[in-house]
mmCIF file of C-alpha atoms in Angstrom:
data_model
loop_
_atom_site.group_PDB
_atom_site.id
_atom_site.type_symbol
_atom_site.label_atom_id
_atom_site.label_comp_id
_atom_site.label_asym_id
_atom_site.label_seq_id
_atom_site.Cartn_x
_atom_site.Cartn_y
_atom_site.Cartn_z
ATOM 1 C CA UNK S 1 0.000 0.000 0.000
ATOM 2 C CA UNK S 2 2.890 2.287 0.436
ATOM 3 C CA UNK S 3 4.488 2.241 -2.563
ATOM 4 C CA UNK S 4 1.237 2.688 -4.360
ATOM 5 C CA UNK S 5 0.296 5.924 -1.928
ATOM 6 C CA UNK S 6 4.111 6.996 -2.894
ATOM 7 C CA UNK S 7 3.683 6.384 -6.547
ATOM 8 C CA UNK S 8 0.431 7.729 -6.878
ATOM 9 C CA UNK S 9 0.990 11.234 -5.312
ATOM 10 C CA UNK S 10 4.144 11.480 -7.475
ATOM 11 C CA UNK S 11 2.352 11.213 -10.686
ATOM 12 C CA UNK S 12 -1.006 12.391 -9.637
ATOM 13 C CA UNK S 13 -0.419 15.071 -7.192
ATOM 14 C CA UNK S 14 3.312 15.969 -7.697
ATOM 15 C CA UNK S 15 3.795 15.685 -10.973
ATOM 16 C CA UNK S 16 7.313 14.514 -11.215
ATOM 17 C CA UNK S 17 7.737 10.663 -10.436
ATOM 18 C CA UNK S 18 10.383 7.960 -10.905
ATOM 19 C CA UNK S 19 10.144 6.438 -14.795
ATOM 20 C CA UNK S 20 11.718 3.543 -13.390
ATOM 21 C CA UNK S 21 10.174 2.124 -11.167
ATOM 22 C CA UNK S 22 11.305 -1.606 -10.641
ATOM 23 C CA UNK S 23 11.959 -3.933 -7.117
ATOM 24 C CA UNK S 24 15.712 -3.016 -7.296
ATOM 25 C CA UNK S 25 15.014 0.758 -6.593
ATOM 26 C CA UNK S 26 13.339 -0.088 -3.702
ATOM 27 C CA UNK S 27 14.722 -0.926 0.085
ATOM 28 C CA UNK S 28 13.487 -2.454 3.043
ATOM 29 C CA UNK S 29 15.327 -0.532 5.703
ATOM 30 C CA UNK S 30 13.712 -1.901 8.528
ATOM 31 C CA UNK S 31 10.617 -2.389 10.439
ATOM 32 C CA UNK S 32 9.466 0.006 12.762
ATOM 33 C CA UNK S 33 6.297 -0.615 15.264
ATOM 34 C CA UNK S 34 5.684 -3.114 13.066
ATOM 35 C CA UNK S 35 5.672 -1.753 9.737
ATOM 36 C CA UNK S 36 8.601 -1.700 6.775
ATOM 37 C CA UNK S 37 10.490 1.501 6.103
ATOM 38 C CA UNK S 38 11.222 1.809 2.509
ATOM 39 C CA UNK S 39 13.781 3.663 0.793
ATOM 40 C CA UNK S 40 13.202 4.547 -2.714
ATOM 41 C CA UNK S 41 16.235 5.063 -4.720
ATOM 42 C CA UNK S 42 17.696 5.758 -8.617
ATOM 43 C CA UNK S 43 15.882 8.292 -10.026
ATOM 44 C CA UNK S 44 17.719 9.048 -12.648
ATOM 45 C CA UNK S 45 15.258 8.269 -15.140
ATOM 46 C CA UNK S 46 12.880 11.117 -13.395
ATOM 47 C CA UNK S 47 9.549 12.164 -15.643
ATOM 48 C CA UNK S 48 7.015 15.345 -15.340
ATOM 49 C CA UNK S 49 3.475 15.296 -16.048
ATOM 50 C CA UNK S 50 1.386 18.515 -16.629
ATOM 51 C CA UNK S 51 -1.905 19.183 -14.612
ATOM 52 C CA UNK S 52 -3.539 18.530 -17.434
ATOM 53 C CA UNK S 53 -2.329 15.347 -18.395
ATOM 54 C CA UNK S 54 -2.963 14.309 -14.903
ATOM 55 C CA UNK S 55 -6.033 15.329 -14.608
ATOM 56 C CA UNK S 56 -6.800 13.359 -17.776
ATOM 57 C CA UNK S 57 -4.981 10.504 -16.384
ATOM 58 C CA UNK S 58 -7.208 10.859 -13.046
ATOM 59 C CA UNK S 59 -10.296 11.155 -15.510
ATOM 60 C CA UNK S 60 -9.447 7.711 -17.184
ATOM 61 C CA UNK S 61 -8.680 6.057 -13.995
ATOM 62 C CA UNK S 62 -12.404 6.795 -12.698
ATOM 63 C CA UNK S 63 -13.665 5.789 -15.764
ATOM 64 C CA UNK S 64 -12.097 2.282 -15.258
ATOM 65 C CA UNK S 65 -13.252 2.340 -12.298
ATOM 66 C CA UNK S 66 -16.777 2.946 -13.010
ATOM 67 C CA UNK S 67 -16.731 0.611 -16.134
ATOM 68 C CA UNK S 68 -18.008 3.284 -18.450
ATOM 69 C CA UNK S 69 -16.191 3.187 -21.685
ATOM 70 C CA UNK S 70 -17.776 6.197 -23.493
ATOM 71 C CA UNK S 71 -15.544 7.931 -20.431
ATOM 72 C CA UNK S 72 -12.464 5.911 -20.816
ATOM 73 C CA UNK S 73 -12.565 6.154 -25.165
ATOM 74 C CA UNK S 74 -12.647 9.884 -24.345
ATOM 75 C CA UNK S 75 -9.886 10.149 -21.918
ATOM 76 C CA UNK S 76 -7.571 8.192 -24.193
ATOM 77 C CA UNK S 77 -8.649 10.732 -26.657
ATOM 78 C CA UNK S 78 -8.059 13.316 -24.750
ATOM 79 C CA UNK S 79 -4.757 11.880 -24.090
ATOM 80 C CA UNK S 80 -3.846 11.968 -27.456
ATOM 81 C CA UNK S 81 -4.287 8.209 -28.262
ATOM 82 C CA UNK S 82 -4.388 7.199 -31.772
ATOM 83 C CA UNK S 83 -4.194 4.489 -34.128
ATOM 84 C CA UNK S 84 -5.549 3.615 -37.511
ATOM 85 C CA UNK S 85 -8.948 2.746 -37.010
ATOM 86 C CA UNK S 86 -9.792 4.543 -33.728
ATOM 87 C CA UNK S 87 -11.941 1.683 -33.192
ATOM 88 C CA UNK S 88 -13.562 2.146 -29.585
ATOM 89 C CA UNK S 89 -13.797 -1.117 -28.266
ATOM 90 C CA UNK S 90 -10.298 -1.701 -28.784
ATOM 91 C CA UNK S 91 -9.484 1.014 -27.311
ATOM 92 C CA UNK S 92 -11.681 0.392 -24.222
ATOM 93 C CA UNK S 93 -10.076 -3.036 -23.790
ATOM 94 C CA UNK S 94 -6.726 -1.542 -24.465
ATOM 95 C CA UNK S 95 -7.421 0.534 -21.726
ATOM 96 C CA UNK S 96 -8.863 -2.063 -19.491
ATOM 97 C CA UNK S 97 -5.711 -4.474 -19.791
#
């Protein structure tokens, strides 16, 4: 749950986040009353995302979460996703995988 709280309000709230985020950038430095301290490290591969892509992001994420894919096709639109055929319900279960 940590890691996802961590992750989260980097990309959501901060903005700036670790683009690599993989088990060998992350520490267990102990356990304190019972819980694990983490240490996060290498982030040299550090991206930014604008308030408006994350508020796109966030828009797509409760669309996912509410299953409704007329929200999710325009997110990824609103995104800037494209391909050929711009068929929707690839795009929905694009966006669901």
């Amino acid at each position: 749950d940590d890691l996802l709280h961590i992750h989260g309000h980097q990309v959501l709230v901060d903005g700036v986040f670790n683009g690599d985020p993989h088990p060998g950038n992350i520490l267990l430095l102990g356990v304190e009353k019972g819980k694990p301290q983490l240490g996060l490290i290498d982030y040299g591969q550090v991206k930014t995302i604008s308030k408006e892509e994350r508020l796109v992001f966030c828009r797509l994420i409760l669309a996912l979460a509410d299953d409704d894919k007329d929200g999710v096709v325009k997110a990824l639109k609103e995104a800037g996703y494209k391909s050929q055929k711009m068929d929707e319900d690839i795009m929905y279960t694009y966006a669901r995988v």
